[in-house]
Each structure stands twice: as C-alpha cells, then as structure tokens.
Short mmCIF file of C-alpha atoms in Angstrom, two decimals:
data_model
loop_
_atom_site.label_atom_id
_atom_site.label_comp_id
_atom_site.label_asym_id
_atom_site.label_seq_id
_atom_site.Cartn_x
_atom_site.Cartn_y
_atom_site.Cartn_z
CA MET A 1 25.84 -19.37 -16.42
CA GLY A 2 23.01 -17.46 -18.16
CA LYS A 3 23.18 -18.35 -22.43
CA ILE A 4 22.55 -15.30 -24.72
CA ILE A 5 20.52 -17.23 -27.68
CA ALA A 6 20.41 -14.21 -30.33
CA ILE A 7 17.27 -14.92 -33.23
CA ALA A 8 18.26 -13.98 -36.34
CA ASN A 9 17.62 -14.10 -40.65
CA GLN A 10 18.28 -11.88 -42.30
CA LYS A 11 15.02 -11.93 -44.29
CA GLY A 12 11.58 -10.25 -42.90
CA GLY A 13 8.44 -12.73 -42.39
CA VAL A 14 10.51 -15.19 -41.37
CA GLY A 15 9.03 -16.01 -37.86
CA LYS A 16 11.48 -14.20 -36.42
CA THR A 17 9.81 -12.44 -33.72
CA THR A 18 6.93 -15.42 -33.50
CA THR A 19 10.18 -17.86 -32.50
CA SER A 20 11.27 -14.78 -29.96
CA VAL A 21 7.95 -14.27 -28.42
CA ASN A 22 6.49 -17.78 -28.11
CA LEU A 23 10.76 -19.60 -27.05
CA ALA A 24 10.69 -16.91 -24.55
CA ALA A 25 7.00 -18.02 -23.41
CA SER A 26 7.35 -21.59 -23.03
CA LEU A 27 10.80 -21.50 -21.74
CA GLY A 28 9.04 -19.60 -18.68
CA VAL A 29 6.28 -22.07 -19.00
CA LEU A 30 9.05 -24.66 -17.74
CA GLU A 31 10.48 -22.50 -15.40
CA GLN A 32 12.97 -20.81 -16.67
CA LYS A 33 13.87 -17.49 -15.69
CA ILE A 34 13.28 -15.44 -19.08
CA LEU A 35 15.47 -12.57 -20.79
CA LEU A 36 13.54 -10.90 -24.17
CA ILE A 37 14.84 -8.00 -25.59
CA ASP A 38 13.18 -6.82 -28.76
CA SER A 39 15.85 -5.19 -30.68
CA ASP A 40 14.07 -4.57 -33.73
CA PRO A 41 12.50 -1.32 -34.42
CA GLN A 42 9.87 -2.38 -35.50
CA ALA A 43 9.24 -3.66 -31.62
CA ASN A 44 6.73 -6.56 -32.36
CA ALA A 45 7.90 -8.73 -29.80
CA SER A 46 7.53 -5.82 -27.40
CA SER A 47 3.78 -5.76 -28.67
CA GLY A 48 2.93 -8.72 -28.78
CA LEU A 49 3.34 -9.60 -24.81
CA GLY A 50 1.36 -6.99 -24.23
CA ILE A 51 4.02 -3.37 -23.59
CA ASP A 52 2.58 -0.50 -25.23
CA ILE A 53 5.09 0.19 -27.13
CA ASP A 54 4.16 4.59 -27.17
CA THR A 55 4.87 4.78 -23.05
CA VAL A 56 8.70 3.25 -23.21
CA ARG A 57 10.77 5.01 -22.14
CA ASN A 58 13.66 3.35 -21.23
CA GLY A 59 14.23 0.71 -24.34
CA THR A 60 17.06 -0.69 -26.52
CA TYR A 61 17.51 2.25 -27.75
CA GLN A 62 18.80 3.40 -24.34
CA LEU A 63 20.37 0.86 -23.71
CA LEU A 64 22.59 0.71 -27.25
CA GLU A 65 23.24 4.00 -26.27
CA HIS A 66 25.04 3.39 -22.25
CA THR A 67 21.92 5.67 -21.41
CA VAL A 68 19.94 3.53 -18.75
CA SER A 69 20.93 0.08 -17.58
CA ALA A 70 20.64 -2.42 -18.00
CA LYS A 71 18.34 -3.43 -14.88
CA ASP A 72 17.32 -0.03 -15.48
CA ALA A 73 15.25 -1.08 -19.02
CA ILE A 74 13.85 -4.61 -17.92
CA VAL A 75 9.57 -4.54 -18.11
CA LYS A 76 8.06 -7.34 -16.62
CA THR A 77 5.53 -9.18 -19.13
CA ASN A 78 2.27 -11.05 -18.90
CA SER A 79 4.02 -14.14 -19.58
CA PRO A 80 5.48 -16.52 -16.71
CA ASN A 81 9.34 -16.01 -15.93
CA VAL A 82 9.64 -13.59 -18.68
CA ASP A 83 10.80 -9.83 -18.62
CA ILE A 84 11.63 -8.11 -21.41
CA ILE A 85 14.06 -4.79 -22.37
CA PRO A 86 11.20 -3.26 -25.04
CA ALA A 87 11.97 -1.92 -28.78
CA HIS A 88 10.49 2.17 -29.40
CA ILE A 89 10.90 3.53 -33.38
CA ASP A 90 13.22 5.33 -32.25
CA LEU A 91 15.71 2.46 -32.63
CA VAL A 92 15.94 3.19 -36.08
CA ALA A 93 18.60 6.24 -35.31
CA ILE A 94 21.00 4.15 -33.45
CA GLU A 95 22.66 2.52 -36.00
CA ILE A 96 23.25 6.21 -37.34
CA GLU A 97 24.77 7.41 -33.87
CA LEU A 98 27.02 4.33 -32.83
CA VAL A 99 28.04 4.76 -36.63
CA ASP A 100 31.13 6.91 -35.45
CA LYS A 101 31.73 5.64 -31.02
CA ASP A 102 34.83 2.99 -30.87
CA GLU A 103 34.00 -0.47 -30.51
CA ARG A 104 30.49 0.17 -31.92
CA GLU A 105 29.04 -3.57 -32.38
CA TYR A 106 29.95 -4.23 -28.32
CA MET A 107 27.65 -1.77 -26.82
CA LEU A 108 25.04 -4.66 -26.42
CA LYS A 109 27.71 -7.54 -25.07
CA LYS A 110 29.24 -4.79 -22.46
CA ALA A 111 25.23 -3.58 -21.47
CA LEU A 112 23.83 -6.82 -21.21
CA LYS A 113 27.14 -7.87 -18.77
CA GLU A 114 25.51 -7.08 -15.31
CA ILE A 115 22.04 -9.16 -15.77
CA LYS A 116 23.78 -11.81 -17.55
CA ASP A 117 23.99 -13.74 -14.65
CA ASP A 118 20.57 -13.38 -13.23
CA TYR A 119 18.82 -15.24 -16.39
CA ASP A 120 19.10 -19.13 -17.55
CA TYR A 121 18.52 -17.33 -21.03
CA ILE A 122 18.24 -14.23 -22.88
CA LEU A 123 17.01 -14.16 -26.23
CA ILE A 124 17.48 -11.18 -28.54
CA ASP A 125 14.76 -10.58 -31.42
CA CYS A 126 16.89 -9.09 -34.29
CA ALA A 127 15.64 -6.78 -37.10
CA PRO A 128 15.62 -8.24 -40.60
CA SER A 129 18.55 -6.81 -41.53
CA LEU A 130 22.63 -7.19 -41.67
CA GLY A 131 23.38 -3.67 -40.20
CA LEU A 132 24.75 -2.68 -37.14
CA ILE A 133 21.72 -3.38 -34.66
CA THR A 134 22.05 -7.28 -35.76
CA LEU A 135 25.67 -7.02 -35.45
CA ASN A 136 25.67 -6.10 -31.87
CA SER A 137 23.59 -8.55 -31.61
CA LEU A 138 25.81 -11.59 -32.70
CA VAL A 139 28.35 -10.21 -31.22
CA ALA A 140 26.76 -10.55 -27.68
CA ALA A 141 25.39 -13.65 -28.20
CA ASP A 142 26.57 -17.34 -27.24
CA ALA A 143 24.20 -19.16 -29.94
CA VAL A 144 21.83 -17.74 -32.99
CA ILE A 145 18.51 -19.72 -34.26
CA ILE A 146 18.58 -18.85 -37.51
CA PRO A 147 14.37 -19.67 -38.64
CA ILE A 148 13.51 -20.32 -41.81
CA GLN A 149 10.25 -20.76 -43.40
CA CYS A 150 9.38 -24.05 -45.89
CA GLU A 151 8.30 -21.72 -49.60
CA TYR A 152 10.16 -21.28 -52.41
CA PHE A 153 12.70 -18.65 -51.57
CA ALA A 154 13.13 -20.26 -47.75
CA LEU A 155 17.24 -20.60 -48.37
CA GLU A 156 18.26 -17.81 -50.66
CA GLY A 157 20.01 -15.15 -48.63
CA LEU A 158 21.13 -17.75 -46.13
CA GLY A 159 24.54 -17.70 -47.27
CA LYS A 160 25.28 -14.31 -46.52
CA LEU A 161 23.78 -14.94 -43.03
CA LEU A 162 26.25 -17.53 -42.40
CA ASN A 163 28.82 -15.26 -44.22
CA THR A 164 28.37 -12.97 -42.00
CA ILE A 165 27.80 -14.95 -38.65
CA LYS A 166 32.00 -16.44 -39.80
CA GLY A 167 33.00 -12.91 -40.12
CA VAL A 168 31.42 -12.29 -36.59
CA GLN A 169 33.32 -15.84 -35.40
CA LYS A 170 36.50 -14.65 -36.90
CA ILE A 171 36.40 -11.11 -35.37
CA HIS A 172 34.35 -10.50 -32.64
CA ASN A 173 32.48 -13.27 -31.22
CA LYS A 174 35.08 -16.73 -31.65
CA GLU A 175 32.70 -18.46 -28.96
CA LEU A 176 29.65 -17.74 -31.65
CA ASP A 177 27.92 -21.47 -31.82
CA ILE A 178 24.28 -21.39 -34.32
CA GLU A 179 22.07 -22.77 -31.48
CA GLY A 180 20.16 -24.90 -34.83
CA LEU A 181 18.39 -23.50 -37.87
CA LEU A 182 14.34 -23.42 -36.90
CA LEU A 183 11.93 -24.54 -40.03
CA THR A 184 8.41 -22.35 -39.35
CA MET A 185 5.46 -21.94 -41.34
CA TYR A 186 5.30 -25.70 -42.62
CA ASP A 187 1.74 -26.81 -44.36
CA SER A 188 2.17 -31.02 -44.65
CA ARG A 189 -0.40 -30.62 -47.23
CA LEU A 190 2.22 -28.27 -49.67
CA ARG A 191 4.35 -30.72 -51.50
CA LEU A 192 7.10 -27.77 -51.42
CA SER A 193 6.23 -27.45 -47.77
CA ASN A 194 8.42 -31.56 -47.89
CA GLN A 195 11.02 -30.32 -50.34
CA VAL A 196 12.16 -27.55 -48.39
CA VAL A 197 12.40 -29.78 -45.56
CA GLU A 198 13.75 -32.24 -47.18
CA GLU A 199 16.12 -29.97 -48.38
CA VAL A 200 17.48 -27.94 -45.81
CA LYS A 201 18.09 -31.12 -44.35
CA LYS A 202 20.49 -32.46 -46.45
CA HIS A 203 22.48 -29.36 -46.62
CA PHE A 204 23.06 -29.08 -43.49
CA GLU A 205 21.56 -32.25 -40.99
CA ASN A 206 22.49 -31.77 -37.27
CA MET A 207 21.95 -28.54 -36.92
CA VAL A 208 18.52 -28.99 -37.85
CA PHE A 209 15.66 -28.91 -35.15
CA LYS A 210 14.18 -32.07 -34.61
CA THR A 211 11.14 -29.64 -33.78
CA ILE A 212 9.32 -27.93 -37.08
CA ILE A 213 7.05 -25.02 -36.36
CA GLN A 214 3.90 -25.77 -38.82
CA ARG A 215 1.82 -23.29 -40.04
CA ASN A 216 -1.97 -22.22 -37.27
CA VAL A 217 -3.87 -19.72 -37.28
CA ARG A 218 -3.99 -19.17 -33.75
CA LEU A 219 -0.29 -19.16 -33.59
CA SER A 220 -0.59 -15.58 -36.19
CA GLU A 221 -3.51 -14.06 -33.89
CA ALA A 222 -1.91 -14.27 -30.75
CA PRO A 223 -0.13 -11.29 -31.21
CA SER A 224 -2.95 -9.10 -31.87
CA TYR A 225 -3.81 -9.76 -28.80
CA GLY A 226 -0.66 -9.12 -27.23
CA GLU A 227 -0.30 -12.72 -26.18
CA SER A 228 1.86 -14.88 -26.39
CA ILE A 229 0.21 -18.40 -27.90
CA ILE A 230 1.01 -20.16 -25.23
CA LYS A 231 -1.31 -17.79 -22.63
CA TYR A 232 -3.63 -17.43 -25.70
CA ASP A 233 -4.63 -20.75 -26.71
CA ALA A 234 -2.77 -23.58 -24.81
CA THR A 235 -3.73 -26.06 -26.41
CA SER A 236 -3.11 -25.04 -30.21
CA ARG A 237 -0.15 -27.28 -32.04
CA GLY A 238 1.30 -23.49 -32.61
CA ALA A 239 1.80 -24.22 -28.72
CA GLU A 240 2.17 -28.01 -29.07
CA ASN A 241 5.42 -27.03 -31.70
CA TYR A 242 7.26 -24.34 -29.24
CA ILE A 243 6.52 -26.10 -25.76
CA ASN A 244 8.40 -28.81 -28.38
CA LEU A 245 11.13 -26.76 -29.40
CA ALA A 246 11.64 -25.12 -25.24
CA HIS A 247 12.33 -28.91 -24.73
CA GLU A 248 14.70 -29.47 -27.27
CA ILE A 249 16.81 -26.27 -26.92
CA LEU A 250 17.06 -27.09 -22.40
CA LYS A 251 17.55 -31.08 -23.77
CA LYS A 252 20.86 -29.25 -25.85
CA ASN A 253 22.29 -27.48 -22.55
CA THR A 254 21.68 -29.45 -20.10
#
C-alpha cells in the first residue's frame, strides 16, 4: 500500500521543490518505487527531473479535471525508480475551474485511487499557497512534510499552515498526519540558523526531522541541469542530507 506524502508550506522559497525532487530521487536509489506529482503551476519539480514542460500534454491539470486517468499522465524520469505526473503553467486555471464542482477538494484523491498501490511512496510537490490545489493535495495525502528554512521569518505563516492542516483533518481527511518538520537552508556559520533550529525544536520537539538540509551550492546547481542532486553530484553534502532524510522516513514507516 503506497503512502502519499504532500510537501507543503504556503511560503515560497523554503525548499519544497528541492525536497520533493531530491527526496524522490533518494528514495528511488534506496529501491523504493516512487511517483512524484507536480502540483505547482511553476512546474519546477518537472523541469528539475529533466521533463520538457512545454511538451507536457497530460499532467496534473488534466488529472484534476478528470479528463485523463493517473496512469495516462505518468511519465518516466531520468532518476532510477522515479515516475512523475508533470505540471504545466495551465495548472493555474484549475483553481477557477474547480470552484463550482461538487466535491472539488477530493479530485486528486479520487484520481490517485487506481495507482496508489503501484508505488511505495507518492510525493506531492505543493504550490506556495493555501489554495484549492494545495487543499486537494492535503486531502489526498496520508501525511505532510513541512519544510522550514533556517532564516529570520522561518516560523511566520507556520501557524496558518498548521491551522489549515487541522481544518483538513477535521473536515476532509481525518487520517492526515504530520510526517515531520524539515529544517532547510541551514548554514552552521550563522548564529541565526542555529537559533532557528533551537526554536523550532523547542516548539515542536519530536515533530522535527533529525536530518537538517544544509545550504549547498551543488544542490542549487542541479535543477538547471534537469537532474536531482543524486544524479548531479552523489558525493555532495546535499545528496548526503537527502539520502539521510530518505533513510529516516523509511525507518519511521517500517
């Protein structure tokens, strides 16, 4: 039975897509069968795994519209054991188009039913908003990973996201769990980074992953080559961090 994990935070630039792509690649390398769903209209997760987004015919938009089945929207990536349902800028329109549909929050959940058992993990890269696409992702998910950058406004907006998750748990998806809070963009030389780590751990204790994703030049270079950090530079600190995170998630779910 596959586990669906949404990677969500309405703040932009916290490392959601970096985490989605590299966690998918890391779990793939650890011989897990992975599907990554790009539910961000910017489609960075798709291009980050070597998909030419201009050629996407069937993707998340069509999936949410229910005009194609999940099986028909799946594309193989250049990463071992990783498939993707890519996104395209047309996904922007789905928020408006779903507004008057019945059970509009359940479109993704229904679409994924037929393939859930084909994968060990299905990861959803969410858009930086708390709109209808993100809501669909949270309703479809079993758990959510929340990336938090080790910077000044780290905890700003986190309360709002946790309230949204509570609301989803209450109304749409009682089973939704928080897989963990993931500290990203950590720089050990900065006092601020260390303060954020302490503060997050103090507030959220066991909810925080032990693995911390450090700032890493190779990590920011990899997407421009359409590759995960594992493919781009498997010896880098970024690759090591994400492999550790994958191990931590596997251990938690055994």
